[in-house]
Amino acid sequence: MGIKILILAFLMWDVAYASGFNVSADGTVRVGLKRRTLDLNSLKDARFYNSNQLDGNINSGSLNEQFVYLKDYLDVQYYGEIGIGTPPQRFSVVFDTGSSNLWVPSSKCFFSISCHLHSRYRSRLSRTYTKIGKSCKIPYGSGSLSGFFSQDHVRIGDAVIEDQVFTEMTWEGLFSFLLARYDGILGLGFQDIAIGGVTSVWYNMLLQETVAQPLFSFWLNPNPKSSIGGEILFGGLDWTHFKGEHTFAPVARNGYWQIQVGDILIGNKTTGLCKDGCAAIVDTGTSFLAGPTTILAQINHAIGADGIVSWECKHVVSKYGDLIWELIILGFQPDSVCYRIGLCFYNQSDDGVSGGPEMVRKSLKLKSSSGDERALCTFCEMTVFWIKVELRKQKTKDKVFSYVDELCEKLPNPRGKSFINCDDVFKLPHISVTIANKTFPLAPREYVIRIQENRTTLCVSAFAPLDVPRPQGPLWVLGGAFLRAYHTVFDFGKMQIGFAQTA
């Protein structure tokens, strides 16, 4: 009798689980997304990194070594439910286009406190489980996850993806995961970046023909007060979630959902850096808009966001500013100015002038006041860029350097965010991104994040610094702040991404 009751309970669990999703019969799989409210703790954990900056290996050969985008997953706002195993065990996961692995906490995770506060996968309860056991590590911006591979059926809506390889997480090195409301990550990136070379969930959905069309679409609800956070639709798109037609841009590179963006505008004024094109990753796994510090300083200045006052930046301007000005006026190529001064030890262009940085350094008796040569080089390059942009506006030298000093003060805090006066939000300019020769403006309400903290409302800039060296950079990451404004179609069949105004 007890066994019959247990079997009946399992069958009812299967039915109840399937009925929890809004599913179509036309070859689409619909998953509702919940919204997690951001707080100051999660903001502190939102950081962006590039593998070249972490290991210094710029000339590596393979894709995974040459360019791996790492981020802290704790800044994600949107997550939905899936099932793993038979009968399905429920997990809340982030659907992340910036990674390609599926991982959830394991019942064998004993020594990480966060595992005990989240749903854990129990292989002994699944009749479709297959043991693999190979260990793996998944890196993130401020730590890593450790575990081992297993295989089981994964249920998304009413679609069952058979024999999916995933990671049972046994160690989570970030204490802040304790506060996360979701259990794991389901990566929707390309196969190229899958840790361990495992076949991703999305690829298996295509191989097993669980969707009618090789695309999926994201709708993030722009209304922060709504109980519905958004929706992901595999195999199609919901016409009620957008206005007009989508503008499509080709995927520029496998691995990430990466496209080419053009000029970034503040109001209707160019920032200059991306006029000839910049790479951009469309990433559902972050809430922010990440981009080069050079432009973010200009944006933060325009919207009155206060970051960290960088002494080193002002030091470069005060000590080397006149020389930088003269070299630009004399016709030196901007890419070579900092090399000629001796603050950078590589030359990106050949300006036909003999002599190297040591010759200039000795003749001018210039010495770095900081032991961090890389920081001085970065600030020098930013100063050159800012001066070059302002010179085009035919401003006087005094006005140019006054503006550059202000930009130094607006450099984003690399370990935090830039705050804005909430009373001034309605006065702020639109920030626009150019995609496929069309501008996509963001209103202040879309790039300013409001946070309730101890009955006080704080306003934070959604722009986060991400400096990726050439030739991969400059790089932008279009996260939730952009995707809330624009319904997004990830078209795998035609290798393109489309954007239309959110309805």
PDB file of N, CA, C and O in Angstrom, residues 104-165:
ATOM      1  N   VAL A 104      23.781  22.982 -10.945  1.00  0.00           N
ATOM      2  CA  VAL A 104      22.917  23.147  -9.772  1.00  0.00           C
ATOM      3  C   VAL A 104      23.635  22.540  -8.568  1.00  0.00           C
ATOM      4  O   VAL A 104      24.547  21.719  -8.740  1.00  0.00           O
ATOM      5  N   PRO A 105      23.273  22.921  -7.350  1.00  0.00           N
ATOM      6  CA  PRO A 105      23.904  22.330  -6.171  1.00  0.00           C
ATOM      7  C   PRO A 105      23.625  20.821  -6.068  1.00  0.00           C
ATOM      8  O   PRO A 105      22.570  20.350  -6.485  1.00  0.00           O
ATOM      9  N   SER A 106      24.591  20.105  -5.529  1.00  0.00           N
ATOM     10  CA  SER A 106      24.484  18.653  -5.402  1.00  0.00           C
ATOM     11  C   SER A 106      24.179  18.258  -3.959  1.00  0.00           C
ATOM     12  O   SER A 106      24.560  18.951  -3.003  1.00  0.00           O
ATOM     13  N   SER A 107      23.519  17.137  -3.802  1.00  0.00           N
ATOM     14  CA  SER A 107      23.302  16.585  -2.457  1.00  0.00           C
ATOM     15  C   SER A 107      24.624  16.165  -1.834  1.00  0.00           C
ATOM     16  O   SER A 107      24.712  15.963  -0.617  1.00  0.00           O
ATOM     17  N   LYS A 108      25.669  16.049  -2.639  1.00  0.00           N
ATOM     18  CA  LYS A 108      27.000  15.684  -2.141  1.00  0.00           C
ATOM     19  C   LYS A 108      27.822  16.923  -1.779  1.00  0.00           C
ATOM     20  O   LYS A 108      29.024  16.815  -1.509  1.00  0.00           O
ATOM     21  N   CYS A 109      27.185  18.077  -1.805  1.00  0.00           N
ATOM     22  CA  CYS A 109      27.838  19.313  -1.360  1.00  0.00           C
ATOM     23  C   CYS A 109      27.650  19.420   0.148  1.00  0.00           C
ATOM     24  O   CYS A 109      26.582  19.806   0.627  1.00  0.00           O
ATOM     25  N   PHE A 110      28.687  19.082   0.913  1.00  0.00           N
ATOM     26  CA  PHE A 110      28.571  19.002   2.365  1.00  0.00           C
ATOM     27  C   PHE A 110      29.171  20.218   3.078  1.00  0.00           C
ATOM     28  O   PHE A 110      28.693  20.626   4.133  1.00  0.00           O
ATOM     29  N   PHE A 111      30.232  20.805   2.531  1.00  0.00           N
ATOM     30  CA  PHE A 111      31.009  21.779   3.279  1.00  0.00           C
ATOM     31  C   PHE A 111      30.829  23.219   2.808  1.00  0.00           C
ATOM     32  O   PHE A 111      31.531  24.112   3.245  1.00  0.00           O
ATOM     33  N   SER A 112      29.906  23.453   1.893  1.00  0.00           N
ATOM     34  CA  SER A 112      29.576  24.807   1.455  1.00  0.00           C
ATOM     35  C   SER A 112      28.193  25.145   2.003  1.00  0.00           C
ATOM     36  O   SER A 112      27.198  24.506   1.647  1.00  0.00           O
ATOM     37  N   ILE A 113      28.134  26.117   2.906  1.00  0.00           N
ATOM     38  CA  ILE A 113      26.882  26.439   3.585  1.00  0.00           C
ATOM     39  C   ILE A 113      25.788  26.793   2.595  1.00  0.00           C
ATOM     40  O   ILE A 113      24.616  26.442   2.775  1.00  0.00           O
ATOM     41  N   SER A 114      26.154  27.506   1.515  1.00  0.00           N
ATOM     42  CA  SER A 114      25.146  27.961   0.564  1.00  0.00           C
ATOM     43  C   SER A 114      24.384  26.795  -0.060  1.00  0.00           C
ATOM     44  O   SER A 114      23.203  26.932  -0.404  1.00  0.00           O
ATOM     45  N   CYS A 115      25.033  25.628  -0.204  1.00  0.00           N
ATOM     46  CA  CYS A 115      24.346  24.469  -0.779  1.00  0.00           C
ATOM     47  C   CYS A 115      23.143  24.055   0.059  1.00  0.00           C
ATOM     48  O   CYS A 115      22.101  23.656  -0.469  1.00  0.00           O
ATOM     49  N   HIS A 116      23.283  24.162   1.362  1.00  0.00           N
ATOM     50  CA  HIS A 116      22.221  23.717   2.266  1.00  0.00           C
ATOM     51  C   HIS A 116      21.052  24.685   2.296  1.00  0.00           C
ATOM     52  O   HIS A 116      20.006  24.373   2.858  1.00  0.00           O
ATOM     53  N   LEU A 117      21.214  25.864   1.689  1.00  0.00           N
ATOM     54  CA  LEU A 117      20.140  26.852   1.655  1.00  0.00           C
ATOM     55  C   LEU A 117      19.481  26.917   0.284  1.00  0.00           C
ATOM     56  O   LEU A 117      18.652  27.791   0.030  1.00  0.00           O
ATOM     57  N   HIS A 118      19.855  25.998  -0.616  1.00  0.00           N
ATOM     58  CA  HIS A 118      19.271  25.945  -1.947  1.00  0.00           C
ATOM     59  C   HIS A 118      18.831  24.523  -2.264  1.00  0.00           C
ATOM     60  O   HIS A 118      19.239  23.568  -1.590  1.00  0.00           O
ATOM     61  N   SER A 119      18.003  24.391  -3.291  1.00  0.00           N
ATOM     62  CA  SER A 119      17.592  23.057  -3.733  1.00  0.00           C
ATOM     63  C   SER A 119      18.813  22.294  -4.220  1.00  0.00           C
ATOM     64  O   SER A 119      19.654  22.846  -4.939  1.00  0.00           O
ATOM     65  N   ARG A 120      18.904  21.031  -3.847  1.00  0.00           N
ATOM     66  CA  ARG A 120      20.054  20.212  -4.224  1.00  0.00           C
ATOM     67  C   ARG A 120      19.595  19.004  -5.027  1.00  0.00           C
ATOM     68  O   ARG A 120      18.578  18.373  -4.693  1.00  0.00           O
ATOM     69  N   TYR A 121      20.352  18.662  -6.045  1.00  0.00           N
ATOM     70  CA  TYR A 121      20.023  17.517  -6.892  1.00  0.00           C
ATOM     71  C   TYR A 121      20.408  16.229  -6.172  1.00  0.00           C
ATOM     72  O   TYR A 121      21.539  16.084  -5.695  1.00  0.00           O
ATOM     73  N   ARG A 122      19.463  15.284  -6.124  1.00  0.00           N
ATOM     74  CA  ARG A 122      19.685  13.985  -5.485  1.00  0.00           C
ATOM     75  C   ARG A 122      19.559  12.891  -6.541  1.00  0.00           C
ATOM     76  O   ARG A 122      18.445  12.535  -6.949  1.00  0.00           O
ATOM     77  N   SER A 123      20.696  12.381  -6.970  1.00  0.00           N
ATOM     78  CA  SER A 123      20.709  11.419  -8.075  1.00  0.00           C
ATOM     79  C   SER A 123      19.968  10.132  -7.733  1.00  0.00           C
ATOM     80  O   SER A 123      19.353   9.518  -8.604  1.00  0.00           O
ATOM     81  N   ARG A 124      19.974   9.749  -6.467  1.00  0.00           N
ATOM     82  CA  ARG A 124      19.341   8.486  -6.071  1.00  0.00           C
ATOM     83  C   ARG A 124      17.822   8.523  -6.238  1.00  0.00           C
ATOM     84  O   ARG A 124      17.167   7.475  -6.259  1.00  0.00           O
ATOM     85  N   LEU A 125      17.257   9.730  -6.362  1.00  0.00           N
ATOM     86  CA  LEU A 125      15.812   9.849  -6.523  1.00  0.00           C
ATOM     87  C   LEU A 125      15.374   9.837  -7.979  1.00  0.00           C
ATOM     88  O   LEU A 125      14.175   9.907  -8.266  1.00  0.00           O
ATOM     89  N   SER A 126      16.325   9.777  -8.915  1.00  0.00           N
ATOM     90  CA  SER A 126      15.985   9.831 -10.333  1.00  0.00           C
ATOM     91  C   SER A 126      16.240   8.489 -11.011  1.00  0.00           C
ATOM     92  O   SER A 126      17.332   7.931 -10.915  1.00  0.00           O
ATOM     93  N   ARG A 127      15.249   8.005 -11.719  1.00  0.00           N
ATOM     94  CA  ARG A 127      15.405   6.724 -12.424  1.00  0.00           C
ATOM     95  C   ARG A 127      16.066   6.888 -13.798  1.00  0.00           C
ATOM     96  O   ARG A 127      16.297   5.882 -14.486  1.00  0.00           O
ATOM     97  N   THR A 128      16.345   8.136 -14.222  1.00  0.00           N
ATOM     98  CA  THR A 128      17.011   8.352 -15.513  1.00  0.00           C
ATOM     99  C   THR A 128      18.432   8.895 -15.329  1.00  0.00           C
ATOM    100  O   THR A 128      19.069   9.318 -16.295  1.00  0.00           O
ATOM    101  N   TYR A 129      18.940   8.865 -14.110  1.00  0.00           N
ATOM    102  CA  TYR A 129      20.286   9.365 -13.822  1.00  0.00           C
ATOM    103  C   TYR A 129      21.353   8.413 -14.359  1.00  0.00           C
ATOM    104  O   TYR A 129      21.228   7.192 -14.293  1.00  0.00           O
ATOM    105  N   THR A 130      22.415   8.998 -14.931  1.00  0.00           N
ATOM    106  CA  THR A 130      23.591   8.234 -15.362  1.00  0.00           C
ATOM    107  C   THR A 130      24.830   8.870 -14.746  1.00  0.00           C
ATOM    108  O   THR A 130      25.048  10.080 -14.878  1.00  0.00           O
ATOM    109  N   LYS A 131      25.638   8.088 -14.112  1.00  0.00           N
ATOM    110  CA  LYS A 131      26.843   8.594 -13.454  1.00  0.00           C
ATOM    111  C   LYS A 131      27.927   8.900 -14.484  1.00  0.00           C
ATOM    112  O   LYS A 131      28.173   8.116 -15.401  1.00  0.00           O
ATOM    113  N   ILE A 132      28.584  10.037 -14.323  1.00  0.00           N
ATOM    114  CA  ILE A 132      29.794  10.381 -15.087  1.00  0.00           C
ATOM    115  C   ILE A 132      30.957  10.548 -14.115  1.00  0.00           C
ATOM    116  O   ILE A 132      31.959   9.859 -14.201  1.00  0.00           O
ATOM    117  N   GLY A 133      30.828  11.512 -13.195  1.00  0.00           N
ATOM    118  CA  GLY A 133      31.789  11.630 -12.099  1.00  0.00           C
ATOM    119  C   GLY A 133      33.025  12.448 -12.375  1.00  0.00           C
ATOM    120  O   GLY A 133      33.805  12.735 -11.459  1.00  0.00           O
ATOM    121  N   LYS A 134      33.264  12.864 -13.616  1.00  0.00           N
ATOM    122  CA  LYS A 134      34.460  13.643 -13.934  1.00  0.00           C
ATOM    123  C   LYS A 134      34.363  15.021 -13.289  1.00  0.00           C
ATOM    124  O   LYS A 134      33.356  15.707 -13.394  1.00  0.00           O
ATOM    125  N   SER A 135      35.424  15.440 -12.613  1.00  0.00           N
ATOM    126  CA  SER A 135      35.401  16.717 -11.899  1.00  0.00           C
ATOM    127  C   SER A 135      35.519  17.889 -12.864  1.00  0.00           C
ATOM    128  O   SER A 135      36.049  17.753 -13.973  1.00  0.00           O
ATOM    129  N   CYS A 136      35.029  19.048 -12.439  1.00  0.00           N
ATOM    130  CA  CYS A 136      35.127  20.247 -13.269  1.00  0.00           C
ATOM    131  C   CYS A 136      35.094  21.482 -12.379  1.00  0.00           C
ATOM    132  O   CYS A 136      34.660  21.438 -11.226  1.00  0.00           O
ATOM    133  N   LYS A 137      35.567  22.574 -12.933  1.00  0.00           N
ATOM    134  CA  LYS A 137      35.563  23.852 -12.231  1.00  0.00           C
ATOM    135  C   LYS A 137      35.043  24.914 -13.189  1.00  0.00           C
ATOM    136  O   LYS A 137      35.472  24.979 -14.353  1.00  0.00           O
ATOM    137  N   ILE A 138      34.113  25.736 -12.721  1.00  0.00           N
ATOM    138  CA  ILE A 138      33.536  26.800 -13.541  1.00  0.00           C
ATOM    139  C   ILE A 138      33.961  28.135 -12.955  1.00  0.00           C
ATOM    140  O   ILE A 138      33.577  28.469 -11.828  1.00  0.00           O
ATOM    141  N   PRO A 139      34.768  28.917 -13.681  1.00  0.00           N
ATOM    142  CA  PRO A 139      35.263  30.193 -13.141  1.00  0.00           C
ATOM    143  C   PRO A 139      34.257  31.322 -13.305  1.00  0.00           C
ATOM    144  O   PRO A 139      33.517  31.383 -14.278  1.00  0.00           O
ATOM    145  N   TYR A 140      34.253  32.224 -12.324  1.00  0.00           N
ATOM    146  CA  TYR A 140      33.496  33.464 -12.404  1.00  0.00           C
ATOM    147  C   TYR A 140      34.413  34.598 -11.978  1.00  0.00           C
ATOM    148  O   TYR A 140      35.543  34.378 -11.545  1.00  0.00           O
ATOM    149  N   GLY A 141      33.916  35.822 -12.084  1.00  0.00           N
ATOM    150  CA  GLY A 141      34.764  36.985 -11.868  1.00  0.00           C
ATOM    151  C   GLY A 141      35.419  37.047 -10.514  1.00  0.00           C
ATOM    152  O   GLY A 141      36.552  37.488 -10.378  1.00  0.00           O
ATOM    153  N   SER A 142      34.745  36.624  -9.473  1.00  0.00           N
ATOM    154  CA  SER A 142      35.308  36.761  -8.131  1.00  0.00           C
ATOM    155  C   SER A 142      35.369  35.421  -7.406  1.00  0.00           C
ATOM    156  O   SER A 142      35.296  35.356  -6.191  1.00  0.00           O
ATOM    157  N   GLY A 143      35.502  34.347  -8.156  1.00  0.00           N
ATOM    158  CA  GLY A 143      35.600  33.042  -7.526  1.00  0.00           C
ATOM    159  C   GLY A 143      35.301  31.951  -8.536  1.00  0.00           C
ATOM    160  O   GLY A 143      35.269  32.183  -9.735  1.00  0.00           O
ATOM    161  N   SER A 144      35.093  30.735  -8.056  1.00  0.00           N
ATOM    162  CA  SER A 144      34.793  29.639  -8.964  1.00  0.00           C
ATOM    163  C   SER A 144      33.916  28.614  -8.257  1.00  0.00           C
ATOM    164  O   SER A 144      33.802  28.592  -7.027  1.00  0.00           O
ATOM    165  N   LEU A 145      33.293  27.765  -9.068  1.00  0.00           N
ATOM    166  CA  LEU A 145      32.475  26.669  -8.567  1.00  0.00           C
ATOM    167  C   LEU A 145      33.172  25.362  -8.910  1.00  0.00           C
ATOM    168  O   LEU A 145      33.747  25.223  -9.989  1.00  0.00           O
ATOM    169  N   SER A 146      33.105  24.403  -7.997  1.00  0.00           N
ATOM    170  CA  SER A 146      33.698  23.095  -8.244  1.00  0.00           C
ATOM    171  C   SER A 146      32.626  22.030  -8.124  1.00  0.00           C
ATOM    172  O   SER A 146      31.680  22.165  -7.347  1.00  0.00           O
ATOM    173  N   GLY A 147      32.779  20.980  -8.896  1.00  0.00           N
ATOM    174  CA  GLY A 147      31.816  19.887  -8.826  1.00  0.00           C
ATOM    175  C   GLY A 147      32.205  18.772  -9.768  1.00  0.00           C
ATOM    176  O   GLY A 147      33.384  18.601 -10.103  1.00  0.00           O
ATOM    177  N   PHE A 148      31.209  18.024 -10.231  1.00  0.00           N
ATOM    178  CA  PHE A 148      31.474  16.922 -11.153  1.00  0.00           C
ATOM    179  C   PHE A 148      30.300  16.781 -12.115  1.00  0.00           C
ATOM    180  O   PHE A 148      29.179  17.204 -11.837  1.00  0.00           O
ATOM    181  N   PHE A 149      30.589  16.181 -13.272  1.00  0.00           N
ATOM    182  CA  PHE A 149      29.564  16.019 -14.299  1.00  0.00           C
ATOM    183  C   PHE A 149      28.668  14.830 -13.991  1.00  0.00           C
ATOM    184  O   PHE A 149      29.121  13.785 -13.522  1.00  0.00           O
ATOM    185  N   SER A 150      27.383  15.005 -14.283  1.00  0.00           N
ATOM    186  CA  SER A 150      26.401  13.926 -14.224  1.00  0.00           C
ATOM    187  C   SER A 150      25.502  14.032 -15.451  1.00  0.00           C
ATOM    188  O   SER A 150      25.564  15.025 -16.189  1.00  0.00           O
ATOM    189  N   GLN A 151      24.657  13.034 -15.647  1.00  0.00           N
ATOM    190  CA  GLN A 151      23.763  13.037 -16.806  1.00  0.00           C
ATOM    191  C   GLN A 151      22.359  12.642 -16.377  1.00  0.00           C
ATOM    192  O   GLN A 151      22.178  11.683 -15.623  1.00  0.00           O
ATOM    193  N   ASP A 152      21.377  13.402 -16.872  1.00  0.00           N
ATOM    194  CA  ASP A 152      19.983  13.100 -16.540  1.00  0.00           C
ATOM    195  C   ASP A 152      19.076  13.868 -17.491  1.00  0.00           C
ATOM    196  O   ASP A 152      19.538  14.722 -18.254  1.00  0.00           O
ATOM    197  N   HIS A 153      17.780  13.579 -17.434  1.00  0.00           N
ATOM    198  CA  HIS A 153      16.820  14.314 -18.244  1.00  0.00           C
ATOM    199  C   HIS A 153      16.581  15.689 -17.616  1.00  0.00           C
ATOM    200  O   HIS A 153      16.542  15.820 -16.385  1.00  0.00           O
ATOM    201  N   VAL A 154      16.416  16.702 -18.471  1.00  0.00           N
ATOM    202  CA  VAL A 154      16.120  18.063 -18.019  1.00  0.00           C
ATOM    203  C   VAL A 154      14.791  18.480 -18.621  1.00  0.00           C
ATOM    204  O   VAL A 154      14.559  18.300 -19.831  1.00  0.00           O
ATOM    205  N   ARG A 155      13.906  18.996 -17.801  1.00  0.00           N
ATOM    206  CA  ARG A 155      12.598  19.441 -18.265  1.00  0.00           C
ATOM    207  C   ARG A 155      12.518  20.958 -18.227  1.00  0.00           C
ATOM    208  O   ARG A 155      12.758  21.590 -17.203  1.00  0.00           O
ATOM    209  N   ILE A 156      12.185  21.543 -19.389  1.00  0.00           N
ATOM    210  CA  ILE A 156      11.937  22.985 -19.499  1.00  0.00           C
ATOM    211  C   ILE A 156      10.537  23.130 -20.082  1.00  0.00           C
ATOM    212  O   ILE A 156      10.310  22.775 -21.241  1.00  0.00           O
ATOM    213  N   GLY A 157       9.603  23.658 -19.310  1.00  0.00           N
ATOM    214  CA  GLY A 157       8.214  23.641 -19.734  1.00  0.00           C
ATOM    215  C   GLY A 157       7.770  22.206 -19.884  1.00  0.00           C
ATOM    216  O   GLY A 157       8.008  21.371 -19.019  1.00  0.00           O
ATOM    217  N   ASP A 158       7.149  21.873 -21.031  1.00  0.00           N
ATOM    218  CA  ASP A 158       6.767  20.480 -21.260  1.00  0.00           C
ATOM    219  C   ASP A 158       7.792  19.753 -22.114  1.00  0.00           C
ATOM    220  O   ASP A 158       7.607  18.599 -22.482  1.00  0.00           O
ATOM    221  N   ALA A 159       8.894  20.445 -22.448  1.00  0.00           N
ATOM    222  CA  ALA A 159       9.950  19.812 -23.248  1.00  0.00           C
ATOM    223  C   ALA A 159      10.900  19.044 -22.342  1.00  0.00           C
ATOM    224  O   ALA A 159      11.366  19.561 -21.329  1.00  0.00           O
ATOM    225  N   VAL A 160      11.198  17.826 -22.706  1.00  0.00           N
ATOM    226  CA  VAL A 160      12.145  17.002 -21.955  1.00  0.00           C
ATOM    227  C   VAL A 160      13.392  16.801 -22.805  1.00  0.00           C
ATOM    228  O   VAL A 160      13.333  16.242 -23.902  1.00  0.00           O
ATOM    229  N   ILE A 161      14.519  17.296 -22.311  1.00  0.00           N
ATOM    230  CA  ILE A 161      15.801  17.120 -22.988  1.00  0.00           C
ATOM    231  C   ILE A 161      16.466  15.904 -22.364  1.00  0.00           C
ATOM    232  O   ILE A 161      16.806  15.918 -21.171  1.00  0.00           O
ATOM    233  N   GLU A 162      16.619  14.860 -23.129  1.00  0.00           N
ATOM    234  CA  GLU A 162      17.106  13.596 -22.599  1.00  0.00           C
ATOM    235  C   GLU A 162      18.628  13.579 -22.490  1.00  0.00           C
ATOM    236  O   GLU A 162      19.339  14.169 -23.310  1.00  0.00           O
ATOM    237  N   ASP A 163      19.108  12.895 -21.461  1.00  0.00           N
ATOM    238  CA  ASP A 163      20.539  12.615 -21.289  1.00  0.00           C
ATOM    239  C   ASP A 163      21.394  13.872 -21.360  1.00  0.00           C
ATOM    240  O   ASP A 163      22.413  13.926 -22.056  1.00  0.00           O
ATOM    241  N   GLN A 164      20.987  14.882 -20.653  1.00  0.00           N
ATOM    242  CA  GLN A 164      21.721  16.150 -20.609  1.00  0.00           C
ATOM    243  C   GLN A 164      22.853  16.070 -19.580  1.00  0.00           C
ATOM    244  O   GLN A 164      22.633  15.696 -18.425  1.00  0.00           O
ATOM    245  N   VAL A 165      24.055  16.419 -20.000  1.00  0.00           N
ATOM    246  CA  VAL A 165      25.189  16.464 -19.078  1.00  0.00           C
ATOM    247  C   VAL A 165      25.173  17.815 -18.365  1.00  0.00           C
ATOM    248  O   VAL A 165      25.043  18.860 -19.008  1.00  0.00           O
TER     249      VAL A 165
END
